Amino acid sequence: MAPAFTASADMTRRAANANIAPGPRPSVLDTIGRTPIVRLNNIGPKHVALYAKLEAFNPMGSVKDRLALGVIEAAEQAGLLKPGQTVVEGSSGNTGIGLAMVCAQKGYPLVVVMAENFSIERRKLLRFLGAKVVLTPASEKGTGMLAKARELAETHGWFLTRQFENEANADVHSRTTAREILEDFAELGLDYWVTGFGTGGTLKGVSRVLKAESPQTTIVVAEPDNSQILASGIAQTRQADGSAAASHPSFRPHPMQGWSPDFIPKLTGDVVEAGLIDRMEPVSGAAAMQGAKDLASKEGIFAGITGGATLAAALRVAEAAEPGTRILAMIPDTGERYLSTPLFDGVPEDMTEAEQAISTSTPLCRFDVATVSPTAVLPLDAAPAATAFVEDTIGDPQQPVVMFALEWCEFCRSVRKLFAAAGIPFRSVDLDSGSFKAPASSTEIRKALFLLTGAPTIPQIFVGCELIGGATDAFDAFNCGALQTRLEKYGVPFDKDLKADAYSFLPKWLHPR
Ligand code: PMP
């Protein structure tokens, strides 16, 4: 019999963290916030205590999940957002991704306007979550992206979340992030809180609460060293609604996606005017990347570039701090969102020399010596029903292009992609598919195929009863035009203008060139 169910200490802690009773949460939105603060043990000088607040623990992996829920629920309560109304926002990614989660759960269509220079992963994530992504030229910068979002909202009557000016953004951080920090440091006390700013929602919402309730905490704001729009002291020109009237003159492109747009957002400007910032820390792009790498490889914390940058600023604070000083760095998101950015430059795809040395230190599964197949038994005959099935299939005049395939085999998928791109109608006989029906077993059919073609591998491709061969044979035949000649011979239509290297349809790891 299964042991009686008792709540473990871990479970009790988890339930307490979520601020709701144990049991299923009403929805994914009830998992936002209550992110953990962890001690960093292997980074930084030993005389201080460094901590990181890990916003990647939010369901869509960033601090912006808080804002997304905050602005949507505030708009619902104020009657500004009607059921089924489209939501629109200009976003470098994380806000859009958070909004996409909230809109998916609550049933609002979402359009995210994003400058083309933000990472591809973000676009794909948004579309996967059901949002539409409208790209804007990188040359138009953040202000152009936001102007486009505003124009779309005005033209179509959509709800614009106005993350850079919306007080609900700062309010959600005062209600949640700030309270979490105060609770977690209630006994220890906190000497420094280090953050950057994107909208300034985190900065405004948290700093005003800390100033009021933990006045001994020094507020440190980091920004890219080549784009010091705050430290420059140059004020931002604004329109009547608080949005920026023009790019800030000190803005320069920097790698910290999500930080320091090309203007000082209203929410950030409010913090400057209120005098809540005690110290500014410029951070170089290289230090930000190194910070993210150190978090990953020394602490096992997978953070994005701005998390690395915040750590770098916190380390600067740590250098000159008194012994025993407690420093908290905000870590806004996960590194998984940056695989295609400079953060992963130099992270190799292939085995390094050191890895190859490990590989060749034992005999099995190596690339430098061919694996000898242990006593492959070649079939001498096949069930007559299987042979008849193969012959009938390749001889079907209605469907002259046939591929005997495996449903999820990468080579088969690549051939399907080539045929789709070239507009070639074909039949894929997926021998391992759950829905595959034939008068003989797939094992017998593979035997029959071997006896016909002499090849033990799948896929095997035919045009009008003539064997083309396997995937690479089909790619070679396409590249030299022999496949097209065969298609014409059997009256199969195809796109004569397609100019492509057939091998480009293979995933990179299978690419022989
Ligand atoms: N880091 C990343 C990766 C972000 O996406 C953002 C938000 N754009 C921030 C930091 C800054 O957060 P906030 O908007 O609250 O200032």
Short mmCIF file of C-alpha atoms and ligand atoms in Angstrom, two decimals:
data_model
loop_
_atom_site.label_atom_id
_atom_site.label_comp_id
_atom_site.label_asym_id
_atom_site.label_seq_id
_atom_site.Cartn_x
_atom_site.Cartn_y
_atom_site.Cartn_z
CA MET A 1 0.00 0.00 0.00
CA ALA A 2 1.20 3.51 -0.73
CA PRO A 3 2.37 5.40 2.34
CA ALA A 4 -0.04 7.92 3.83
CA PHE A 5 0.35 11.34 2.21
CA THR A 6 2.08 13.91 4.39
CA ALA A 7 3.10 17.38 3.30
CA SER A 8 6.89 17.68 3.26
CA ALA A 9 8.68 20.74 4.60
CA ASP A 10 9.45 21.64 1.00
CA MET A 11 5.83 21.58 -0.02
CA THR A 12 4.82 23.70 2.92
CA ARG A 13 7.49 26.23 2.00
CA ARG A 14 6.38 26.26 -1.63
CA ALA A 15 2.79 26.89 -0.67
CA ALA A 16 3.85 29.69 1.65
CA ASN A 17 5.93 31.20 -1.13
CA ALA A 18 2.97 31.34 -3.44
CA ASN A 19 1.02 33.17 -0.76
CA ILE A 20 -1.93 30.85 -1.37
CA ALA A 21 -3.19 27.70 0.30
CA PRO A 22 -1.73 24.33 -0.72
CA GLY A 23 -3.55 22.69 -3.61
CA PRO A 24 -3.95 23.40 -7.31
CA ARG A 25 -3.62 27.05 -8.32
CA PRO A 26 -6.63 28.58 -10.06
CA SER A 27 -4.50 29.29 -13.15
CA VAL A 28 -0.94 29.86 -14.32
CA LEU A 29 -1.41 33.54 -13.45
CA ASP A 30 -1.43 32.52 -9.79
CA THR A 31 2.20 31.41 -10.09
CA ILE A 32 3.51 34.90 -10.91
CA GLY A 33 5.77 36.50 -8.32
CA ARG A 34 7.13 35.23 -4.99
CA THR A 35 10.41 34.58 -6.76
CA PRO A 36 13.27 33.22 -4.65
CA ILE A 37 16.19 35.25 -3.36
CA VAL A 38 19.31 33.10 -3.20
CA ARG A 39 22.75 33.57 -1.69
CA LEU A 40 25.64 33.62 -4.16
CA ASN A 41 28.35 31.39 -2.78
CA ASN A 42 31.09 31.27 -5.37
CA ILE A 43 31.15 34.77 -6.85
CA GLY A 44 32.45 37.99 -5.31
CA PRO A 45 34.59 38.91 -2.32
CA LYS A 46 34.14 36.83 0.83
CA HIS A 47 33.70 39.78 3.19
CA VAL A 48 30.21 40.60 1.89
CA ALA A 49 27.00 38.61 1.40
CA LEU A 50 25.75 38.75 -2.19
CA TYR A 51 22.18 37.75 -3.03
CA ALA A 52 20.24 37.45 -6.28
CA LYS A 53 16.47 37.70 -6.80
CA LEU A 54 15.70 35.26 -9.57
CA GLU A 55 12.85 36.63 -11.68
CA ALA A 56 13.29 33.74 -14.15
CA PHE A 57 11.14 31.75 -11.69
CA ASN A 58 8.09 33.58 -13.04
CA PRO A 59 6.06 31.31 -15.36
CA MET A 60 7.27 32.90 -18.61
CA GLY A 61 10.75 33.38 -17.28
CA SER A 62 11.03 37.10 -16.59
CA VAL A 63 10.22 39.97 -14.24
CA LYS A 64 7.80 41.29 -16.85
CA ASP A 65 5.19 38.66 -16.01
CA ARG A 66 4.40 40.81 -13.00
CA LEU A 67 3.87 43.92 -15.12
CA ALA A 68 1.76 42.00 -17.64
CA LEU A 69 -0.67 40.80 -15.01
CA GLY A 70 -0.60 44.16 -13.20
CA VAL A 71 -1.43 46.33 -16.23
CA ILE A 72 -4.07 43.99 -17.64
CA GLU A 73 -5.93 43.60 -14.33
CA ALA A 74 -5.71 47.35 -13.60
CA ALA A 75 -7.19 48.06 -17.05
CA GLU A 76 -9.95 45.50 -16.49
CA GLN A 77 -10.82 47.06 -13.15
CA ALA A 78 -10.82 50.58 -14.62
CA GLY A 79 -13.06 49.42 -17.47
CA LEU A 80 -10.40 50.39 -20.05
CA LEU A 81 -10.13 46.86 -21.42
CA LYS A 82 -13.27 45.12 -22.68
CA PRO A 83 -13.70 41.35 -23.04
CA GLY A 84 -12.22 40.19 -26.34
CA GLN A 85 -10.58 43.55 -27.08
CA THR A 86 -7.15 43.37 -28.75
CA VAL A 87 -4.18 44.33 -26.60
CA VAL A 88 -1.14 45.96 -28.25
CA GLU A 89 2.30 46.87 -26.92
CA GLY A 90 5.75 47.77 -28.15
CA SER A 91 8.14 45.39 -26.45
CA SER A 92 11.73 44.22 -26.65
CA GLY A 93 10.35 40.80 -25.81
CA ASN A 94 9.83 40.01 -22.16
CA THR A 95 6.82 42.30 -21.71
CA GLY A 96 5.31 40.86 -24.87
CA ILE A 97 5.94 37.31 -23.67
CA GLY A 98 4.38 38.04 -20.27
CA LEU A 99 1.42 39.73 -21.94
CA ALA A 100 1.06 36.78 -24.31
CA MET A 101 0.69 34.45 -21.32
CA VAL A 102 -1.83 36.71 -19.57
CA CYS A 103 -3.79 37.32 -22.81
CA ALA A 104 -3.82 33.59 -23.67
CA GLN A 105 -5.22 32.78 -20.23
CA LYS A 106 -7.76 35.62 -20.26
CA GLY A 107 -8.76 35.38 -23.94
CA TYR A 108 -7.52 38.71 -25.33
CA PRO A 109 -5.94 38.79 -28.81
CA LEU A 110 -2.44 40.33 -28.60
CA VAL A 111 -0.28 42.23 -31.09
CA VAL A 112 3.34 42.84 -30.08
CA VAL A 113 5.35 45.44 -31.98
CA MET A 114 9.05 44.62 -31.78
CA ALA A 115 12.19 46.10 -33.33
CA GLU A 116 13.82 43.58 -35.67
CA ASN A 117 17.11 43.53 -33.73
CA PHE A 118 15.75 41.67 -30.70
CA SER A 119 16.46 37.95 -30.52
CA ILE A 120 14.67 35.49 -32.82
CA GLU A 121 13.75 33.29 -29.84
CA ARG A 122 11.51 36.08 -28.56
CA ARG A 123 9.56 36.36 -31.81
CA LYS A 124 9.04 32.61 -31.95
CA LEU A 125 7.99 32.38 -28.32
CA LEU A 126 5.41 35.11 -28.84
CA ARG A 127 3.93 33.45 -31.91
CA PHE A 128 3.91 30.08 -30.09
CA LEU A 129 1.85 31.73 -27.35
CA GLY A 130 -0.67 32.86 -29.94
CA ALA A 131 0.38 36.52 -30.30
CA LYS A 132 0.96 38.38 -33.57
CA VAL A 133 4.41 39.99 -33.93
CA VAL A 134 4.81 43.15 -36.02
CA LEU A 135 8.47 43.99 -36.67
CA THR A 136 9.82 47.52 -37.01
CA PRO A 137 13.16 48.58 -38.53
CA ALA A 138 16.08 48.56 -36.07
CA SER A 139 17.06 52.00 -37.39
CA GLU A 140 13.83 53.44 -35.92
CA LYS A 141 14.92 52.29 -32.43
CA GLY A 142 12.61 51.91 -29.43
CA THR A 143 10.82 55.21 -29.99
CA GLY A 144 9.83 54.12 -33.53
CA MET A 145 8.58 50.76 -32.25
CA LEU A 146 6.42 52.49 -29.64
CA ALA A 147 5.09 55.07 -32.12
CA LYS A 148 3.98 52.17 -34.33
CA ALA A 149 2.20 50.49 -31.39
CA ARG A 150 0.47 53.78 -30.54
CA GLU A 151 -0.59 54.29 -34.16
CA LEU A 152 -2.01 50.75 -34.36
CA ALA A 153 -3.93 51.23 -31.10
CA GLU A 154 -5.42 54.55 -32.26
CA THR A 155 -6.28 53.26 -35.73
CA HIS A 156 -7.90 50.00 -34.62
CA GLY A 157 -9.28 50.87 -31.19
CA TRP A 158 -6.92 48.45 -29.45
CA PHE A 159 -5.84 48.68 -25.81
CA LEU A 160 -2.25 50.00 -25.52
CA THR A 161 -0.64 48.92 -22.26
CA ARG A 162 1.82 51.88 -22.23
CA GLN A 163 4.32 49.98 -20.10
CA PHE A 164 6.75 52.92 -19.91
CA GLU A 165 4.21 55.33 -18.42
CA ASN A 166 1.60 53.06 -16.87
CA GLU A 167 1.50 53.51 -13.08
CA ALA A 168 0.08 49.99 -12.78
CA ASN A 169 3.57 48.78 -13.80
CA ALA A 170 5.22 50.44 -10.80
CA ASP A 171 2.28 49.61 -8.52
CA VAL A 172 2.55 45.86 -9.09
CA HIS A 173 6.22 46.02 -8.03
CA SER A 174 5.34 48.01 -4.90
CA ARG A 175 2.66 45.43 -4.04
CA THR A 176 4.72 42.31 -4.82
CA THR A 177 8.47 42.64 -5.55
CA ALA A 178 9.13 45.21 -2.84
CA ARG A 179 7.14 43.29 -0.21
CA GLU A 180 8.93 40.05 -1.08
CA ILE A 181 12.31 41.74 -0.61
CA LEU A 182 11.27 43.28 2.70
CA GLU A 183 9.94 39.95 3.97
CA ASP A 184 13.01 37.97 2.87
CA PHE A 185 15.37 40.47 4.55
CA ALA A 186 13.16 41.22 7.54
CA GLU A 187 15.61 39.53 9.90
CA LEU A 188 18.88 40.07 8.03
CA GLY A 189 18.44 43.68 6.88
CA LEU A 190 19.51 44.81 3.41
CA ASP A 191 22.29 47.33 2.76
CA TYR A 192 22.21 47.64 -1.03
CA TRP A 193 19.57 46.93 -3.67
CA VAL A 194 20.98 46.87 -7.22
CA THR A 195 18.86 47.08 -10.36
CA GLY A 196 18.84 48.39 -13.91
CA PHE A 197 15.88 49.90 -15.66
CA GLY A 198 13.91 49.07 -18.78
CA THR A 199 10.65 50.82 -18.15
CA GLY A 200 11.67 51.67 -14.61
CA GLY A 201 8.66 49.77 -13.26
CA THR A 202 10.83 47.61 -11.01
CA LEU A 203 12.94 50.61 -10.02
CA LYS A 204 10.06 52.94 -9.16
CA GLY A 205 7.84 50.34 -7.52
CA VAL A 206 10.56 48.87 -5.32
CA SER A 207 12.68 51.94 -4.53
CA ARG A 208 9.83 54.00 -3.12
CA VAL A 209 8.83 51.19 -0.76
CA LEU A 210 12.42 50.54 0.33
CA LYS A 211 13.01 54.26 0.94
CA ALA A 212 9.94 54.37 3.18
CA GLU A 213 10.29 51.06 4.99
CA SER A 214 14.01 50.22 4.79
CA PRO A 215 15.71 53.62 4.62
CA GLN A 216 19.14 52.12 5.38
CA THR A 217 19.07 50.32 2.00
CA THR A 218 21.15 52.14 -0.64
CA ILE A 219 19.47 52.17 -4.06
CA VAL A 220 21.99 51.46 -6.84
CA VAL A 221 21.00 51.83 -10.50
CA ALA A 222 23.13 50.30 -13.24
CA GLU A 223 23.15 51.35 -16.88
CA PRO A 224 25.31 50.51 -19.92
CA ASP A 225 28.62 52.40 -19.74
CA ASN A 226 28.35 53.50 -23.36
CA SER A 227 24.76 54.71 -23.01
CA GLN A 228 24.51 56.61 -19.74
CA ILE A 229 21.23 58.38 -20.32
CA LEU A 230 20.57 58.76 -16.58
CA ALA A 231 24.09 59.59 -15.40
CA SER A 232 24.42 62.17 -18.20
CA GLY A 233 22.02 64.37 -16.24
CA ILE A 234 20.42 65.49 -19.52
CA ALA A 235 16.65 65.68 -19.07
CA GLN A 236 14.29 63.78 -21.40
CA THR A 237 11.93 65.78 -23.61
CA ARG A 238 8.36 64.48 -23.25
CA GLN A 239 4.96 64.69 -24.84
CA ALA A 240 1.88 65.67 -22.81
CA ASP A 241 1.13 62.00 -21.94
CA GLY A 242 4.63 61.53 -20.51
CA SER A 243 5.96 59.47 -23.41
CA ALA A 244 9.33 60.48 -24.87
CA ALA A 245 9.28 63.20 -27.53
CA ALA A 246 12.62 62.13 -29.05
CA SER A 247 15.60 59.83 -28.57
CA HIS A 248 17.87 60.81 -25.70
CA PRO A 249 21.14 62.34 -26.98
CA SER A 250 23.30 60.07 -24.77
CA PHE A 251 21.73 56.84 -26.03
CA ARG A 252 24.00 54.41 -27.92
CA PRO A 253 23.24 50.82 -28.97
CA HIS A 254 24.22 48.35 -26.22
CA PRO A 255 23.86 44.60 -25.74
CA MET A 256 21.69 44.64 -22.59
CA GLN A 257 18.35 43.83 -24.21
CA GLY A 258 15.53 45.04 -21.97
CA TRP A 259 17.56 47.80 -20.30
CA SER A 260 18.01 51.48 -21.10
CA PRO A 261 15.91 52.16 -24.18
CA ASP A 262 16.79 55.18 -26.32
CA PHE A 263 14.85 57.47 -23.97
CA ILE A 264 14.31 57.92 -20.23
CA PRO A 265 10.91 56.35 -19.56
CA LYS A 266 8.42 58.38 -17.52
CA LEU A 267 8.48 55.82 -14.66
CA THR A 268 12.29 56.07 -14.49
CA GLY A 269 12.21 59.88 -14.74
CA ASP A 270 9.84 59.98 -11.73
CA VAL A 271 12.45 58.12 -9.63
CA VAL A 272 15.19 60.55 -10.67
CA GLU A 273 12.97 63.54 -9.82
CA ALA A 274 12.00 62.05 -6.45
CA GLY A 275 15.71 61.67 -5.63
CA LEU A 276 15.38 57.96 -4.84
CA ILE A 277 18.61 56.90 -6.59
CA ASP A 278 21.63 56.89 -4.27
CA ARG A 279 24.27 55.66 -6.66
CA MET A 280 24.74 54.99 -10.39
CA GLU A 281 26.98 52.18 -11.70
CA PRO A 282 28.02 52.06 -15.38
CA VAL A 283 28.48 48.50 -16.70
CA SER A 284 30.32 47.48 -19.88
CA GLY A 285 28.86 44.99 -22.34
CA ALA A 286 31.80 42.67 -21.70
CA ALA A 287 31.25 42.79 -17.91
CA ALA A 288 27.55 42.03 -18.42
CA MET A 289 28.35 38.94 -20.54
CA GLN A 290 30.97 37.82 -18.03
CA GLY A 291 28.47 38.28 -15.21
CA ALA A 292 25.93 36.04 -16.94
CA LYS A 293 28.63 33.43 -17.65
CA ASP A 294 29.80 33.49 -14.02
CA LEU A 295 26.24 33.15 -12.71
CA ALA A 296 25.80 30.10 -14.94
CA SER A 297 29.12 28.34 -14.50
CA LYS A 298 29.89 29.24 -10.88
CA GLU A 299 26.43 29.35 -9.31
CA GLY A 300 24.25 27.26 -11.66
CA ILE A 301 22.01 30.27 -12.24
CA PHE A 302 21.00 30.66 -15.87
CA ALA A 303 20.38 34.38 -16.37
CA GLY A 304 20.12 36.78 -19.28
CA ILE A 305 22.45 39.64 -20.16
CA THR A 306 20.82 42.22 -17.87
CA GLY A 307 21.12 39.78 -14.97
CA GLY A 308 24.83 39.52 -15.74
CA ALA A 309 25.02 43.31 -15.89
CA THR A 310 23.27 43.71 -12.52
CA LEU A 311 25.67 41.21 -11.00
CA ALA A 312 28.61 43.19 -12.44
CA ALA A 313 27.26 46.36 -10.78
CA ALA A 314 26.71 44.51 -7.50
CA LEU A 315 30.32 43.30 -7.60
CA ARG A 316 31.51 46.90 -7.95
CA VAL A 317 29.48 47.78 -4.87
CA ALA A 318 30.91 44.75 -3.05
CA GLU A 319 34.54 45.77 -3.71
CA ALA A 320 34.48 48.78 -1.38
CA ALA A 321 31.72 47.63 0.98
CA GLU A 322 32.15 47.11 4.72
CA PRO A 323 32.54 43.52 5.97
CA GLY A 324 29.17 41.81 6.41
CA THR A 325 27.39 44.08 3.92
CA ARG A 326 24.29 42.50 2.35
CA ILE A 327 23.81 43.27 -1.34
CA LEU A 328 20.85 42.15 -3.44
CA ALA A 329 20.98 42.10 -7.27
CA MET A 330 17.79 41.85 -9.35
CA ILE A 331 18.21 39.12 -11.99
CA PRO A 332 15.41 39.89 -14.48
CA ASP A 333 15.26 36.84 -16.75
CA THR A 334 16.61 33.53 -18.06
CA GLY A 335 19.55 32.98 -20.39
CA GLU A 336 17.51 30.71 -22.64
CA ARG A 337 16.19 33.81 -24.38
CA TYR A 338 19.68 34.76 -25.63
CA LEU A 339 20.98 31.68 -27.45
CA SER A 340 21.23 33.63 -30.73
CA THR A 341 22.84 36.74 -29.18
CA PRO A 342 26.47 37.67 -28.43
CA LEU A 343 26.03 36.04 -25.01
CA PHE A 344 26.58 32.67 -26.68
CA ASP A 345 29.35 33.82 -29.05
CA GLY A 346 32.23 31.44 -28.68
CA VAL A 347 30.12 28.67 -27.14
CA PRO A 348 30.98 25.89 -29.60
CA GLU A 349 28.51 23.55 -31.26
CA ASP A 350 31.08 20.89 -32.07
CA MET A 351 33.24 18.98 -29.62
CA THR A 352 36.25 20.95 -28.41
CA GLU A 353 39.70 19.36 -28.31
CA ALA A 354 39.23 18.58 -24.62
CA GLU A 355 35.86 16.93 -25.31
CA GLN A 356 37.30 14.95 -28.20
CA ALA A 357 40.03 13.71 -25.91
CA ILE A 358 37.35 12.46 -23.50
CA SER A 359 35.48 10.84 -26.40
CA THR A 360 38.54 8.96 -27.65
CA SER A 361 39.57 7.84 -24.17
CA THR A 362 37.19 4.85 -24.48
CA PRO A 363 36.36 2.67 -27.54
CA LEU A 364 32.57 3.05 -27.98
CA CYS A 365 30.57 5.52 -30.14
CA ARG A 366 33.39 7.59 -31.59
CA PHE A 367 33.55 9.71 -34.71
CA ASP A 368 37.18 8.94 -35.55
CA VAL A 369 36.68 5.21 -36.10
CA ALA A 370 33.80 3.77 -38.12
CA THR A 371 31.39 1.68 -36.09
CA VAL A 372 31.17 -1.85 -37.45
CA SER A 373 27.58 -3.01 -37.45
CA PRO A 374 27.41 -6.24 -35.40
CA THR A 375 26.35 -9.08 -37.77
CA ALA A 376 23.71 -7.27 -39.77
CA VAL A 377 21.37 -9.95 -41.13
CA LEU A 378 20.24 -9.12 -44.64
CA PRO A 379 16.82 -10.52 -45.62
CA LEU A 380 16.54 -13.16 -48.34
CA ASP A 381 12.79 -12.88 -48.83
CA ALA A 382 9.74 -10.89 -47.76
CA ALA A 383 6.06 -11.71 -47.25
CA PRO A 384 4.30 -11.68 -50.67
CA ALA A 385 1.71 -9.20 -49.30
CA ALA A 386 4.54 -6.78 -48.43
CA THR A 387 6.11 -7.05 -51.88
CA ALA A 388 2.69 -6.52 -53.49
CA PHE A 389 2.07 -3.49 -51.25
CA VAL A 390 5.39 -1.89 -52.24
CA GLU A 391 4.80 -2.58 -55.95
CA ASP A 392 1.22 -1.27 -55.87
CA THR A 393 2.28 1.86 -53.98
CA ILE A 394 5.11 2.85 -56.29
CA GLY A 395 3.06 1.90 -59.34
CA ASP A 396 0.07 4.09 -58.43
CA PRO A 397 -0.37 6.45 -61.44
CA GLN A 398 -2.39 8.86 -59.27
CA GLN A 399 0.57 9.41 -56.94
CA PRO A 400 3.85 9.00 -58.87
CA VAL A 401 6.10 10.45 -56.13
CA VAL A 402 6.35 8.12 -53.15
CA MET A 403 8.60 8.17 -50.12
CA PHE A 404 8.81 5.20 -47.75
CA ALA A 405 9.62 7.01 -44.53
CA LEU A 406 9.67 7.11 -40.75
CA GLU A 407 7.37 9.73 -39.27
CA TRP A 408 9.90 11.81 -37.28
CA CYS A 409 13.20 10.80 -38.93
CA GLU A 410 15.22 13.97 -39.62
CA PHE A 411 16.22 12.86 -43.14
CA CYS A 412 12.60 12.12 -44.01
CA ARG A 413 11.49 15.48 -42.59
CA SER A 414 14.12 17.25 -44.68
CA VAL A 415 12.93 15.53 -47.87
CA ARG A 416 9.34 16.49 -47.01
CA LYS A 417 10.49 20.09 -46.54
CA LEU A 418 12.26 20.07 -49.92
CA PHE A 419 9.20 18.61 -51.66
CA ALA A 420 6.93 21.16 -49.95
CA ALA A 421 9.22 24.06 -50.89
CA ALA A 422 9.32 22.83 -54.50
CA GLY A 423 5.55 22.27 -54.58
CA ILE A 424 5.97 18.57 -55.43
CA PRO A 425 2.89 16.47 -54.55
CA PHE A 426 4.00 13.23 -52.90
CA ARG A 427 2.87 10.34 -50.76
CA SER A 428 4.81 9.68 -47.58
CA VAL A 429 4.33 6.10 -46.41
CA ASP A 430 5.30 6.47 -42.76
CA LEU A 431 6.09 2.91 -41.75
CA ASP A 432 6.30 3.58 -38.01
CA SER A 433 3.30 5.88 -37.73
CA GLY A 434 0.59 4.91 -35.28
CA SER A 435 -2.00 5.35 -38.02
CA PHE A 436 -0.08 3.32 -40.65
CA LYS A 437 -2.30 0.65 -42.22
CA ALA A 438 -1.04 -1.93 -44.73
CA PRO A 439 -1.69 -5.58 -45.58
CA ALA A 440 1.74 -6.50 -44.18
CA SER A 441 3.84 -5.53 -41.16
CA SER A 442 6.29 -2.67 -41.49
CA THR A 443 9.16 -5.11 -40.89
CA GLU A 444 8.09 -7.17 -43.91
CA ILE A 445 7.63 -4.00 -45.96
CA ARG A 446 11.17 -2.90 -45.09
CA LYS A 447 12.43 -6.33 -46.18
CA ALA A 448 10.54 -6.01 -49.46
CA LEU A 449 12.03 -2.54 -49.96
CA PHE A 450 15.53 -3.89 -49.32
CA LEU A 451 15.05 -6.68 -51.84
CA LEU A 452 13.84 -4.13 -54.40
CA THR A 453 16.41 -1.38 -53.82
CA GLY A 454 19.40 -3.13 -52.27
CA ALA A 455 19.45 -0.41 -49.60
CA PRO A 456 18.68 -1.15 -45.95
CA THR A 457 18.06 2.51 -45.06
CA ILE A 458 14.94 4.69 -44.88
CA PRO A 459 13.76 6.85 -46.60
CA GLN A 460 13.52 5.33 -50.08
CA ILE A 461 12.08 7.61 -52.70
CA PHE A 462 10.49 6.68 -56.02
CA VAL A 463 9.19 8.70 -58.97
CA GLY A 464 6.93 6.75 -61.33
CA CYS A 465 8.25 3.34 -60.21
CA GLU A 466 11.85 4.48 -60.70
CA LEU A 467 14.05 4.50 -57.64
CA ILE A 468 15.65 7.84 -56.76
CA GLY A 469 17.25 6.46 -53.60
CA GLY A 470 17.64 7.80 -50.07
CA ALA A 471 17.52 11.38 -48.81
CA THR A 472 21.00 12.39 -50.00
CA ASP A 473 20.36 10.71 -53.39
CA ALA A 474 17.19 12.80 -53.69
CA PHE A 475 19.09 15.97 -52.68
CA ASP A 476 21.83 15.25 -55.25
CA ALA A 477 19.18 14.50 -57.91
CA PHE A 478 17.44 17.80 -57.13
CA ASN A 479 20.67 19.81 -57.16
CA CYS A 480 21.79 18.42 -60.55
CA GLY A 481 18.31 18.58 -62.09
CA ALA A 482 17.87 14.82 -62.55
CA LEU A 483 14.92 14.77 -60.16
CA GLN A 484 13.20 17.55 -62.09
CA THR A 485 13.71 15.66 -65.38
CA ARG A 486 12.09 12.61 -63.85
CA LEU A 487 9.18 14.67 -62.48
CA GLU A 488 8.56 16.16 -65.94
CA LYS A 489 8.66 12.70 -67.49
CA TYR A 490 5.81 11.56 -65.23
CA GLY A 491 3.83 14.81 -65.48
CA VAL A 492 4.38 15.78 -61.84
CA PRO A 493 4.03 19.56 -61.30
CA PHE A 494 6.75 21.46 -59.41
CA ASP A 495 8.05 25.00 -58.92
CA LYS A 496 10.59 25.47 -61.73
CA ASP A 497 11.84 28.74 -60.22
CA LEU A 498 12.93 27.35 -56.86
CA LYS A 499 16.65 28.01 -56.44
CA ALA A 500 17.83 26.16 -53.37
CA ASP A 501 20.58 23.84 -52.24
CA ALA A 502 18.56 20.76 -51.30
CA TYR A 503 21.00 20.04 -48.47
CA SER A 504 19.95 23.28 -46.79
CA PHE A 505 16.73 21.53 -45.75
CA LEU A 506 18.72 19.23 -43.46
CA PRO A 507 19.18 20.28 -39.84
CA LYS A 508 22.66 21.71 -39.34
CA TRP A 509 23.89 18.76 -37.30
CA LEU A 510 23.16 16.43 -40.22
CA HIS A 511 24.62 18.76 -42.84
CA PRO A 512 27.44 16.86 -44.57
CA ARG A 513 29.08 20.01 -46.00
N1 PMP B 1 15.95 43.11 -17.95
C1 PMP B 1 15.23 42.61 -18.94
C2 PMP B 1 15.78 41.43 -19.69
C3 PMP B 1 14.00 43.16 -19.29
O1 PMP B 1 13.30 42.65 -20.31
C4 PMP B 1 13.54 44.28 -18.54
C5 PMP B 1 12.25 44.93 -18.92
N2 PMP B 1 12.25 45.49 -20.20
C6 PMP B 1 14.31 44.78 -17.50
C7 PMP B 1 15.51 44.16 -17.24
C8 PMP B 1 13.91 46.01 -16.69
O2 PMP B 1 12.71 45.93 -16.00
P1 PMP B 1 11.79 47.21 -15.82
O3 PMP B 1 11.02 47.42 -17.10
O4 PMP B 1 10.89 46.89 -14.67
O5 PMP B 1 12.66 48.39 -15.56
#
